[in-house]
Every structure is written in structure tokens, then in C-alpha cells.
PDB file of C-alpha atoms and ligand atoms in Angstrom:
ATOM      1  CA  MET J   1     221.464  90.670 111.712  1.00 88.00           C
ATOM      2  CA  GLY J   2     223.185  93.540 109.745  1.00 97.00           C
ATOM      3  CA  LEU J   3     224.995  96.261 112.303  1.00 98.00           C
ATOM      4  CA  LEU J   4     222.734  99.064 111.467  1.00 98.00           C
ATOM      5  CA  ASP J   5     219.819  97.493 111.503  1.00 98.00           C
ATOM      6  CA  ASP J   6     217.239  99.769 112.640  1.00 97.00           C
ATOM      7  CA  LYS J   7     219.986 102.995 112.291  1.00 98.00           C
ATOM      8  CA  VAL J   8     219.527 106.277 109.633  1.00 99.00           C
ATOM      9  CA  ALA J   9     222.246 107.973 107.951  1.00 99.00           C
ATOM     10  CA  LEU J  10     221.892 110.970 105.634  1.00 99.00           C
ATOM     11  CA  VAL J  11     224.887 110.557 103.304  1.00 99.00           C
ATOM     12  CA  THR J  12     225.835 114.136 100.740  1.00 99.00           C
ATOM     13  CA  GLY J  13     227.607 113.812  97.839  1.00 98.00           C
ATOM     14  CA  ALA J  14     225.745 110.200  97.721  1.00 98.00           C
ATOM     15  CA  SER J  15     225.913 110.381  94.121  1.00 98.00           C
ATOM     16  CA  SER J  16     229.369 108.902  93.067  1.00 98.00           C
ATOM     17  CA  GLY J  17     232.577 108.097  94.573  1.00 98.00           C
ATOM     18  CA  ILE J  18     233.282 107.627  98.528  1.00 99.00           C
ATOM     19  CA  GLY J  19     229.452 108.961  98.730  1.00 99.00           C
ATOM     20  CA  GLU J  20     228.354 106.332  96.765  1.00 98.00           C
ATOM     21  CA  ALA J  21     230.632 103.613  97.849  1.00 98.00           C
ATOM     22  CA  THR J  22     229.840 103.931 101.545  1.00 98.00           C
ATOM     23  CA  ALA J  23     225.798 104.710 101.758  1.00 98.00           C
ATOM     24  CA  LEU J  24     225.928 101.067  99.609  1.00 98.00           C
ATOM     25  CA  ALA J  25     228.018 100.045 102.872  1.00 98.00           C
ATOM     26  CA  LEU J  26     225.400 101.129 105.412  1.00 98.00           C
ATOM     27  CA  ALA J  27     222.307  99.968 103.655  1.00 98.00           C
ATOM     28  CA  ALA J  28     224.235  96.866 103.322  1.00 98.00           C
ATOM     29  CA  GLU J  29     224.557  96.820 107.208  1.00 98.00           C
ATOM     30  CA  GLY J  30     220.429  97.457 107.519  1.00 98.00           C
ATOM     31  CA  ALA J  31     220.574 101.242 107.794  1.00 98.00           C
ATOM     32  CA  ARG J  32     217.637 103.381 105.908  1.00 98.00           C
ATOM     33  CA  VAL J  33     219.297 105.508 103.760  1.00 98.00           C
ATOM     34  CA  ALA J  34     218.683 108.870 102.412  1.00 99.00           C
ATOM     35  CA  LEU J  35     221.036 109.821  99.865  1.00 99.00           C
ATOM     36  CA  ALA J  36     221.715 113.393  98.602  1.00 99.00           C
ATOM     37  CA  ALA J  37     223.584 114.882  96.132  1.00 99.00           C
ATOM     38  CA  ARG J  38     222.810 117.340  93.005  1.00 98.00           C
ATOM     39  CA  ARG J  39     222.560 114.674  90.347  1.00 98.00           C
ATOM     40  CA  THR J  40     219.557 112.796  90.546  1.00 98.00           C
ATOM     41  CA  ASP J  41     219.759 110.753  87.739  1.00 98.00           C
ATOM     42  CA  ARG J  42     222.578 108.800  89.908  1.00 98.00           C
ATOM     43  CA  ILE J  43     220.698 108.942  93.287  1.00 98.00           C
ATOM     44  CA  ASN J  44     217.161 107.809  92.418  1.00 98.00           C
ATOM     45  CA  ALA J  45     219.537 104.820  89.632  1.00 98.00           C
ATOM     46  CA  LEU J  46     220.642 104.195  93.825  1.00 98.00           C
ATOM     47  CA  ALA J  47     218.175 104.120  95.744  1.00 98.00           C
ATOM     48  CA  ASP J  48     216.275 101.905  93.028  1.00 98.00           C
ATOM     49  CA  LYS J  49     218.512  99.559  93.829  1.00 97.00           C
ATOM     50  CA  LEU J  50     217.980  99.762  97.446  1.00 97.00           C
ATOM     51  CA  GLY J  51     214.358 100.290  97.405  1.00 96.00           C
ATOM     52  CA  ASP J  52     212.340 100.406 100.601  1.00 95.00           C
ATOM     53  CA  ALA J  53     216.065 100.759 102.358  1.00 96.00           C
ATOM     54  CA  ALA J  54     216.273 104.626 100.133  1.00 98.00           C
ATOM     55  CA  ILE J  55     215.117 107.896  99.716  1.00 98.00           C
ATOM     56  CA  ALA J  56     216.892 110.380  97.453  1.00 98.00           C
ATOM     57  CA  VAL J  57     217.068 113.517  98.152  1.00 98.00           C
ATOM     58  CA  GLU J  58     218.289 116.713  96.121  1.00 98.00           C
ATOM     59  CA  LEU J  59     220.717 118.504  97.580  1.00 99.00           C
ATOM     60  CA  ASP J  60     223.145 121.399  96.726  1.00 99.00           C
ATOM     61  CA  VAL J  61     224.710 121.291  99.935  1.00 99.00           C
ATOM     62  CA  THR J  62     226.200 125.277  99.208  1.00 99.00           C
ATOM     63  CA  ASP J  63     222.509 126.434 100.125  1.00 98.00           C
ATOM     64  CA  GLU J  64     221.452 126.325 103.359  1.00 99.00           C
ATOM     65  CA  GLY J  65     217.555 126.753 102.756  1.00 99.00           C
ATOM     66  CA  GLN J  66     218.149 122.839 100.511  1.00 99.00           C
ATOM     67  CA  CYS J  67     220.395 121.786 103.420  1.00 99.00           C
ATOM     68  CA  ARG J  68     217.127 122.115 106.643  1.00 98.00           C
ATOM     69  CA  ASN J  69     215.445 120.358 103.689  1.00 98.00           C
ATOM     70  CA  ALA J  70     216.793 117.417 103.078  1.00 99.00           C
ATOM     71  CA  VAL J  71     217.382 117.069 106.804  1.00 99.00           C
ATOM     72  CA  ALA J  72     213.777 116.835 107.365  1.00 98.00           C
ATOM     73  CA  ALA J  73     212.849 114.717 104.222  1.00 98.00           C
ATOM     74  CA  THR J  74     215.242 111.881 105.945  1.00 98.00           C
ATOM     75  CA  VAL J  75     213.898 112.074 109.160  1.00 98.00           C
ATOM     76  CA  GLY J  76     209.847 112.985 107.483  1.00 98.00           C
ATOM     77  CA  ALA J  77     210.730 109.099 105.816  1.00 98.00           C
ATOM     78  CA  PHE J  78     212.287 107.202 108.337  1.00 98.00           C
ATOM     79  CA  GLY J  79     211.332 109.013 111.160  1.00 98.00           C
ATOM     80  CA  LYS J  80     214.684 109.593 112.772  1.00 98.00           C
ATOM     81  CA  LEU J  81     218.824 110.469 112.061  1.00 99.00           C
ATOM     82  CA  ASP J  82     221.425 108.206 113.243  1.00 99.00           C
ATOM     83  CA  ILE J  83     223.980 109.207 111.424  1.00 99.00           C
ATOM     84  CA  VAL J  84     225.217 111.624 108.965  1.00 99.00           C
ATOM     85  CA  LEU J  85     228.181 111.638 106.649  1.00 99.00           C
ATOM     86  CA  ASN J  86     229.106 115.137 105.445  1.00 98.00           C
ATOM     87  CA  ASN J  87     230.730 114.239 102.563  1.00 98.00           C
ATOM     88  CA  ALA J  88     230.220 116.393  99.457  1.00 99.00           C
ATOM     89  CA  GLY J  89     232.736 118.596  98.461  1.00 98.00           C
ATOM     90  CA  VAL J  90     234.731 119.477  95.346  1.00 98.00           C
ATOM     91  CA  MET J  91     238.517 119.548  94.945  1.00 98.00           C
ATOM     92  CA  LEU J  92     239.543 122.149  92.915  1.00 98.00           C
ATOM     93  CA  LEU J  93     243.269 121.884  92.886  1.00 98.00           C
ATOM     94  CA  GLY J  94     245.638 125.020  91.579  1.00 98.00           C
ATOM     95  CA  ARG J  95     248.301 127.183  92.505  1.00 98.00           C
ATOM     96  CA  ILE J  96     247.549 130.812  95.014  1.00 98.00           C
ATOM     97  CA  GLU J  97     248.956 133.126  92.369  1.00 98.00           C
ATOM     98  CA  GLY J  98     247.310 133.807  90.124  1.00 97.00           C
ATOM     99  CA  ALA J  99     244.383 131.386  90.997  1.00 98.00           C
ATOM    100  CA  ASP J 100     240.483 131.207  89.472  1.00 98.00           C
ATOM    101  CA  THR J 101     239.049 133.013  93.202  1.00 98.00           C
ATOM    102  CA  GLU J 102     236.235 131.716  91.289  1.00 98.00           C
ATOM    103  CA  ASP J 103     237.261 127.982  92.437  1.00 98.00           C
ATOM    104  CA  TRP J 104     237.754 128.982  95.862  1.00 98.00           C
ATOM    105  CA  ARG J 105     234.625 130.207  96.194  1.00 98.00           C
ATOM    106  CA  ARG J 106     233.355 126.742  94.964  1.00 98.00           C
ATOM    107  CA  MET J 107     235.603 125.455  97.873  1.00 98.00           C
ATOM    108  CA  VAL J 108     234.320 127.490 100.740  1.00 98.00           C
ATOM    109  CA  ASN J 109     230.180 127.639  99.708  1.00 99.00           C
ATOM    110  CA  THR J 110     230.612 123.714  99.694  1.00 99.00           C
ATOM    111  CA  ASN J 111     233.713 122.033 101.549  1.00 98.00           C
ATOM    112  CA  VAL J 112     233.399 124.306 103.792  1.00 99.00           C
ATOM    113  CA  LEU J 113     229.730 125.919 104.434  1.00 99.00           C
ATOM    114  CA  GLY J 114     227.832 123.529 103.487  1.00 99.00           C
ATOM    115  CA  LEU J 115     229.533 120.977 105.755  1.00 99.00           C
ATOM    116  CA  MET J 116     228.657 123.474 108.657  1.00 99.00           C
ATOM    117  CA  TYR J 117     225.096 124.275 107.744  1.00 99.00           C
ATOM    118  CA  VAL J 118     224.217 120.498 106.886  1.00 99.00           C
ATOM    119  CA  THR J 119     225.962 119.847 110.828  1.00 99.00           C
ATOM    120  CA  HIS J 120     223.710 123.011 112.214  1.00 99.00           C
ATOM    121  CA  ALA J 121     220.533 121.432 110.319  1.00 99.00           C
ATOM    122  CA  ALA J 122     220.820 118.112 111.570  1.00 99.00           C
ATOM    123  CA  LEU J 123     223.013 118.572 115.337  1.00 99.00           C
ATOM    124  CA  PRO J 124     219.185 118.351 117.035  1.00 98.00           C
ATOM    125  CA  HIS J 125     217.921 115.168 115.941  1.00 99.00           C
ATOM    126  CA  LEU J 126     221.708 113.227 116.398  1.00 99.00           C
ATOM    127  CA  LEU J 127     221.327 114.724 120.410  1.00 99.00           C
ATOM    128  CA  GLU J 128     217.707 113.151 120.208  1.00 98.00           C
ATOM    129  CA  THR J 129     219.363 109.655 119.246  1.00 98.00           C
ATOM    130  CA  ARG J 130     223.060 109.850 120.135  1.00 98.00           C
ATOM    131  CA  GLY J 131     224.130 109.218 116.768  1.00 98.00           C
ATOM    132  CA  THR J 132     227.350 109.899 114.772  1.00 99.00           C
ATOM    133  CA  LEU J 133     228.344 112.864 112.874  1.00 99.00           C
ATOM    134  CA  VAL J 134     231.517 111.823 110.611  1.00 99.00           C
ATOM    135  CA  GLN J 135     233.139 114.440 108.379  1.00 99.00           C
ATOM    136  CA  VAL J 136     234.885 113.933 105.146  1.00 99.00           C
ATOM    137  CA  SER J 137     237.754 115.472 105.455  1.00 98.00           C
ATOM    138  CA  SER J 138     241.591 114.795 104.250  1.00 98.00           C
ATOM    139  CA  VAL J 139     244.948 114.278 105.049  1.00 98.00           C
ATOM    140  CA  ALA J 140     244.901 117.641 103.134  1.00 98.00           C
ATOM    141  CA  GLY J 141     243.787 118.838 106.232  1.00 98.00           C
ATOM    142  CA  ARG J 142     246.545 118.281 107.709  1.00 98.00           C
ATOM    143  CA  VAL J 143     249.458 117.986 105.316  1.00 97.00           C
ATOM    144  CA  ALA J 144     249.995 121.737 103.566  1.00 98.00           C
ATOM    145  CA  ARG J 145     251.466 121.274  99.830  1.00 97.00           C
ATOM    146  CA  VAL J 146     252.318 123.753  96.722  1.00 97.00           C
ATOM    147  CA  GLY J 147     248.954 123.799  93.849  1.00 98.00           C
ATOM    148  CA  SER J 148     246.302 123.163  97.196  1.00 98.00           C
ATOM    149  CA  GLY J 149     246.246 125.605  99.426  1.00 98.00           C
ATOM    150  CA  ALA J 150     242.615 126.608  98.751  1.00 98.00           C
ATOM    151  CA  TYR J 151     241.537 122.634  99.006  1.00 98.00           C
ATOM    152  CA  ASN J 152     243.797 122.727 102.290  1.00 98.00           C
ATOM    153  CA  ALA J 153     242.693 125.944 103.648  1.00 99.00           C
ATOM    154  CA  SER J 154     239.005 124.336 103.586  1.00 99.00           C
ATOM    155  CA  LYS J 155     239.679 120.693 104.797  1.00 99.00           C
ATOM    156  CA  TRP J 156     241.586 122.428 108.190  1.00 98.00           C
ATOM    157  CA  ALA J 157     238.406 124.446 108.136  1.00 99.00           C
ATOM    158  CA  VAL J 158     236.450 120.675 108.505  1.00 99.00           C
ATOM    159  CA  ASN J 159     239.120 119.825 110.600  1.00 99.00           C
ATOM    160  CA  ALA J 160     238.498 122.701 113.588  1.00 98.00           C
ATOM    161  CA  PHE J 161     234.868 122.975 112.986  1.00 99.00           C
ATOM    162  CA  SER J 162     234.251 119.069 113.961  1.00 99.00           C
ATOM    163  CA  GLU J 163     236.661 119.109 116.851  1.00 98.00           C
ATOM    164  CA  SER J 164     235.097 121.977 118.753  1.00 99.00           C
ATOM    165  CA  LEU J 165     232.011 120.575 118.106  1.00 99.00           C
ATOM    166  CA  ARG J 166     233.558 117.217 119.203  1.00 99.00           C
ATOM    167  CA  GLN J 167     234.709 118.965 122.359  1.00 98.00           C
ATOM    168  CA  GLU J 168     230.483 120.531 122.415  1.00 98.00           C
ATOM    169  CA  VAL J 169     228.382 117.367 122.090  1.00 98.00           C
ATOM    170  CA  THR J 170     231.235 114.828 123.316  1.00 98.00           C
ATOM    171  CA  ALA J 171     229.814 114.362 126.659  1.00 98.00           C
ATOM    172  CA  ARG J 172     226.099 114.431 125.181  1.00 98.00           C
ATOM    173  CA  GLY J 173     226.415 110.972 123.654  1.00 98.00           C
ATOM    174  CA  VAL J 174     227.527 112.540 119.674  1.00 98.00           C
ATOM    175  CA  ARG J 175     230.065 111.506 117.565  1.00 98.00           C
ATOM    176  CA  VAL J 176     231.340 112.742 115.441  1.00 99.00           C
ATOM    177  CA  VAL J 177     234.790 111.494 113.818  1.00 99.00           C
ATOM    178  CA  ILE J 178     236.725 113.378 110.819  1.00 99.00           C
ATOM    179  CA  VAL J 179     238.078 111.428 108.111  1.00 99.00           C
ATOM    180  CA  GLU J 180     241.411 111.794 105.898  1.00 98.00           C
ATOM    181  CA  PRO J 181     241.733 110.169 102.857  1.00 98.00           C
ATOM    182  CA  GLY J 182     244.671 110.292 101.258  1.00 98.00           C
ATOM    183  CA  MET J 183     244.489 109.118  97.415  1.00 98.00           C
ATOM    184  CA  VAL J 184     241.010 108.061  96.386  1.00 98.00           C
ATOM    185  CA  ALA J 185     240.802 107.058  92.655  1.00 98.00           C
ATOM    186  CA  THR J 186     237.444 109.193  91.523  1.00 98.00           C
ATOM    187  CA  GLU J 187     236.036 111.709  89.468  1.00 98.00           C
ATOM    188  CA  LEU J 188     236.980 114.686  92.259  1.00 98.00           C
ATOM    189  CA  GLY J 189     239.770 115.439  90.214  1.00 97.00           C
ATOM    190  CA  ASP J 190     237.568 115.524  86.532  1.00 96.00           C
ATOM    191  CA  HIS J 191     236.606 118.622  87.725  1.00 97.00           C
ATOM    192  CA  ILE J 192     239.487 120.428  88.399  1.00 98.00           C
ATOM    193  CA  THR J 193     239.874 124.444  86.166  1.00 97.00           C
ATOM    194  CA  ASP J 194     243.384 124.573  85.848  1.00 97.00           C
ATOM    195  CA  PRO J 195     245.079 123.225  83.285  1.00 97.00           C
ATOM    196  CA  LEU J 196     248.351 123.363  85.010  1.00 97.00           C
ATOM    197  CA  ALA J 197     247.207 121.269  87.969  1.00 98.00           C
ATOM    198  CA  LYS J 198     245.082 118.834  86.253  1.00 98.00           C
ATOM    199  CA  ALA J 199     248.164 117.137  84.688  1.00 97.00           C
ATOM    200  CA  ALA J 200     250.394 117.757  87.809  1.00 97.00           C
ATOM    201  CA  LEU J 201     247.266 115.765  89.772  1.00 97.00           C
ATOM    202  CA  GLN J 202     247.873 112.702  86.979  1.00 96.00           C
ATOM    203  CA  GLU J 203     251.803 112.730  87.354  1.00 96.00           C
ATOM    204  CA  ARG J 204     250.881 112.427  91.125  1.00 96.00           C
ATOM    205  CA  LYS J 205     248.180 109.376  91.039  1.00 95.00           C
ATOM    206  CA  THR J 206     250.723 107.637  88.901  1.00 95.00           C
ATOM    207  CA  GLN J 207     253.064 107.455  91.514  1.00 95.00           C
ATOM    208  CA  MET J 208     251.189 105.797  93.788  1.00 97.00           C
ATOM    209  CA  THR J 209     248.087 102.918  93.778  1.00 98.00           C
ATOM    210  CA  PRO J 210     245.066 104.832  94.885  1.00 98.00           C
ATOM    211  CA  MET J 211     242.820 103.622  97.376  1.00 98.00           C
ATOM    212  CA  ALA J 212     239.013 102.536  96.438  1.00 98.00           C
ATOM    213  CA  ALA J 213     235.670 104.157  97.944  1.00 98.00           C
ATOM    214  CA  ASP J 214     235.426 101.295  99.226  1.00 98.00           C
ATOM    215  CA  ASP J 215     238.711 101.300 100.957  1.00 98.00           C
ATOM    216  CA  ILE J 216     236.688 104.380 102.713  1.00 99.00           C
ATOM    217  CA  ALA J 217     233.784 103.458 103.291  1.00 99.00           C
ATOM    218  CA  ARG J 218     234.723 100.478 105.655  1.00 98.00           C
ATOM    219  CA  ALA J 219     236.969 102.572 107.298  1.00 98.00           C
ATOM    220  CA  VAL J 220     233.422 104.400 108.394  1.00 98.00           C
ATOM    221  CA  LEU J 221     232.129 101.578 108.960  1.00 98.00           C
ATOM    222  CA  TYR J 222     233.932 100.496 111.466  1.00 98.00           C
ATOM    223  CA  ALA J 223     233.858 104.004 113.537  1.00 98.00           C
ATOM    224  CA  VAL J 224     230.072 104.337 113.017  1.00 98.00           C
ATOM    225  CA  THR J 225     229.775 100.603 114.003  1.00 98.00           C
ATOM    226  CA  GLN J 226     231.529 100.267 117.448  1.00 98.00           C
ATOM    227  CA  PRO J 227     229.450 100.090 121.106  1.00 98.00           C
ATOM    228  CA  GLN J 228     227.741 103.676 122.450  1.00 97.00           C
ATOM    229  CA  HIS J 229     230.926 103.993 124.597  1.00 98.00           C
ATOM    230  CA  VAL J 230     234.204 103.810 121.924  1.00 98.00           C
ATOM    231  CA  ALA J 231     233.848 107.836 119.814  1.00 98.00           C
ATOM    232  CA  VAL J 232     236.606 107.392 116.739  1.00 98.00           C
ATOM    233  CA  ASN J 233     237.523 110.876 116.705  1.00 98.00           C
ATOM    234  CA  GLU J 234     239.467 110.677 113.581  1.00 98.00           C
ATOM    235  CA  ILE J 235     240.751 108.123 110.502  1.00 98.00           C
ATOM    236  CA  LEU J 236     244.071 109.077 108.558  1.00 98.00           C
ATOM    237  CA  ILE J 237     243.866 106.655 105.923  1.00 98.00           C
ATOM    238  CA  ARG J 238     246.265 106.910 103.182  1.00 98.00           C
ATOM    239  CA  PRO J 239     247.738 104.036 100.016  1.00 98.00           C
ATOM    240  CA  THR J 240     250.671 102.292 101.493  1.00 98.00           C
ATOM    241  CA  ASP J 241     253.042 104.078  99.112  1.00 96.00           C
ATOM    242  CA  GLN J 242     251.998 107.770  99.321  1.00 97.00           C
ATOM    243  CA  GLU J 243     254.809 109.862 101.210  1.00 93.00           C
ATOM    244  CA  GLN J 244     252.674 112.584 102.303  1.00 89.00           C
TER     245      GLN J 244
HETATM  246  P1  NDP H 301     233.542 112.769  93.712  1.00 63.12           P
HETATM  247  O1  NDP H 301     233.101 113.669  92.860  1.00 63.12           O
HETATM  248  O2  NDP H 301     233.206 110.651  92.848  1.00 63.12           O
HETATM  249  O3  NDP H 301     232.442 112.969  94.807  1.00 63.12           O
HETATM  250  C1  NDP H 301     231.979 114.206  95.190  1.00 63.12           C
HETATM  251  C2  NDP H 301     230.393 113.724  95.599  1.00 63.12           C
HETATM  252  O4  NDP H 301     230.518 115.058  96.117  1.00 63.12           O
HETATM  253  C3  NDP H 301     229.683 113.646  94.646  1.00 63.12           C
HETATM  254  O5  NDP H 301     228.577 112.957  94.508  1.00 63.12           O
HETATM  255  C4  NDP H 301     228.644 115.469  94.199  1.00 63.12           C
HETATM  256  O6  NDP H 301     227.950 115.002  94.025  1.00 63.12           O
HETATM  257  C5  NDP H 301     228.796 115.917  95.972  1.00 63.12           C
HETATM  258  N1  NDP H 301     229.245 116.927  95.722  1.00 63.12           N
HETATM  259  C6  NDP H 301     230.122 117.507  95.055  1.00 63.12           C
HETATM  260  N2  NDP H 301     229.072 119.451  94.883  1.00 63.12           N
HETATM  261  C7  NDP H 301     228.217 119.677  95.755  1.00 63.12           C
HETATM  262  C8  NDP H 301     227.235 119.914  96.216  1.00 63.12           C
HETATM  263  N3  NDP H 301     227.407 121.231  95.726  1.00 63.12           N
HETATM  264  N4  NDP H 301     226.426 119.743  96.683  1.00 63.12           N
HETATM  265  C9  NDP H 301     226.268 118.705  96.543  1.00 63.12           C
HETATM  266  N5  NDP H 301     226.600 117.997  96.737  1.00 63.12           N
HETATM  267  C10 NDP H 301     228.183 117.441  96.472  1.00 63.12           C
HETATM  268  O7  NDP H 301     235.000 112.032  95.262  1.00 63.12           O
HETATM  269  P2  NDP H 301     235.076 111.753  96.266  1.00 63.12           P
HETATM  270  O8  NDP H 301     234.028 110.722  96.675  1.00 63.12           O
HETATM  271  O9  NDP H 301     236.304 111.060  95.707  1.00 63.12           O
HETATM  272  O10 NDP H 301     235.194 112.861  97.284  1.00 63.12           O
HETATM  273  C11 NDP H 301     233.840 112.624  98.877  1.00 63.12           C
HETATM  274  C12 NDP H 301     234.712 113.567  99.668  1.00 63.12           C
HETATM  275  O11 NDP H 301     236.118 112.902  99.889  1.00 63.12           O
HETATM  276  C13 NDP H 301     234.978 115.448  99.521  1.00 63.12           C
HETATM  277  O12 NDP H 301     234.719 115.774 100.584  1.00 63.12           O
HETATM  278  C14 NDP H 301     236.439 115.406  99.080  1.00 63.12           C
HETATM  279  O13 NDP H 301     237.426 116.386  99.692  1.00 63.12           O
HETATM  280  C15 NDP H 301     236.963 114.017  99.951  1.00 63.12           C
HETATM  281  N6  NDP H 301     238.004 113.251 100.095  1.00 63.12           N
HETATM  282  C16 NDP H 301     238.953 112.860  98.841  1.00 63.12           C
HETATM  283  C17 NDP H 301     239.518 112.293  98.228  1.00 63.12           C
HETATM  284  C18 NDP H 301     239.872 111.581  97.457  1.00 63.12           C
HETATM  285  O14 NDP H 301     241.181 111.363  96.293  1.00 63.12           O
HETATM  286  N7  NDP H 301     239.613 111.238  95.843  1.00 63.12           N
HETATM  287  C19 NDP H 301     240.921 112.015  99.218  1.00 63.12           C
HETATM  288  C20 NDP H 301     240.570 113.028 100.263  1.00 63.12           C
HETATM  289  C21 NDP H 301     239.721 113.721 100.354  1.00 63.12           C
HETATM  290  P3  NDP H 301     226.823 116.156  92.168  1.00 63.12           P
HETATM  291  O15 NDP H 301     227.798 116.514  91.928  1.00 63.12           O
HETATM  292  O16 NDP H 301     225.825 115.391  91.976  1.00 63.12           O
HETATM  293  O17 NDP H 301     225.949 117.120  93.632  1.00 63.12           O
END
């Protein structure tokens, strides 16, 4: 018997890193999982590995219609929705002065609006099941740093939106969980367009022992397997040697 037998989960950004690791962890506890991302080769391969317990759903979260379709596809395949992991995100670091503002649009469209669209589409189903919404924010949603301003702004927005929603729905049994990881070894930094910011991140990584995606998956699993009367509101989780 798994801890999540009979539960249905939707994971955005399931094609790599934290999303992939958490999807596997949820499935290992018996959940049926919809794996959503843009890279269909990767989510198809993961779905094949999980068999009948999973479906792959092509999703670009910046498109509201696709977010609605992903939620509908999950409910269509498995009959309901108990857990949503709003994890899709990009971290295009760089200073504000002289920034390529296209990076800002990508971060706001993905990290903020994408998460909001998925939340909006999933909410009626979560209210029906008294489900759990897990919002992947970051230490960057609590601590601002030079070279991270627009990313900080996007994750601050995630925290504000999610805390407001928590107050709106918690009395009706929907648990909203904010997860705020520090440095995790994933491909997130590979997409940074500013060479100086990319090099600075590489340097910062050498100053600590980053967490693994599995470390975050275990934190999510902890939150979503609590009894119904226990709401884990926020998990701030850093590498032990990450000071800020
Ligand atoms: P990855 O780059 O490995 O994962 C990011 C995921 O987001 C991918 O699966 C990617 O899939 C998906 N994604 C990106 N853009 C879109 C989009 N437009 N539509 C749908 N999916 C999208 O990095 P992580 O696993 O590290 O990142 C996951 C989350 O964790 C992010 O929200 C990130 O901000 C957060 N985080 C990460 C930390 C770290 O140190 N790694 C620390 C704190 C927070 P695809 O490209 O296939 O669409």
C-alpha cells in the first residue's frame, strides 16, 4: 500500500529536475500522475517507465488555453485531481541595469502567469477533492540578491499569490503549500542568457554542496502525505552550507 494510493497528481515541468524527481516520488507512493512539459520526448519516456500510472501532456504554461487543456486531460484520464505541483519555471539571472527585458517577460510569463493559469484551472477540481496545491517558489522568493532582481520579483509574486489563495480556500479543505528550495543541482542555470550571470552562478555552486532534486521531492512528499487536518504552509529548504 502506498501513501498516495487513489490520488491523482498533475506535475508541471515534469521533464527534468525537481518536477521529474517529484513525479517519480508521487508515483512510487501509488499516485497516478500527469506529466506536463514542453519537451514531449522526455515526458513520454517517463510516462512509458511508469506505465498505466502516468500520462504525458504537452504543456507550455505561458499559454492559458494549454493550462486548461492539461488540467482537463488529467481529469479526463484519471477522473479527478488531488495534487498539483506547480513547478515549471525558468531562472534567467542577471543584473537589472542593462538587462535583456525578454528574459523578464519569459520569467513573468512562466513563473508567475503560468503558475496562476494552472492554479485557476485546477482550483475547481481541488475544491471538489479537498486537494493540495504545491507551489514551487525559491529562497529567491524570500531573499533578494544583486543579479537576481527579476527572478526575485517572480518568486515573490508566487509567494504573495499563494498566501492569498491559502487564506481564500483553506477553510474549504484545500491546502496550499509553498516550497522554497535553495541551490539544487538541476539544469535550471543552463538556460541563463547573460554570460556574466551564468559564470557567477557556476562560481556560487562551487561554494556549497547543492541539494539533489530528490531532496526536494521528499519535502513535497512530506507535505502531501500529512493527514487532512494538517496543512504544511511553507517549506524553506537550503543546502546546509548555503548561508543566504
Ligand atoms: P529544470 O530546468 O530542471 O526544470 C524546469 C522545468 O520547467 C522543466 O521541466 C521545463 O520543461 C519546465 N518549463 C520551463 N518553461 C516551461 C514552460 N513554458 N511550460 C512548461 N514547462 C516549462 O530546473 P529545476 O528542476 O531546478 O526547476 C524547477 C522549479 O524549481 C523552478 O520553478 C525553479 O525556479 C525552482 N527552483 C529551483 C532551484 C534550483 O536551484 N534548481 C532553487 C529554487 C527553486 P520543458 O523545458 O520541457 O518545458
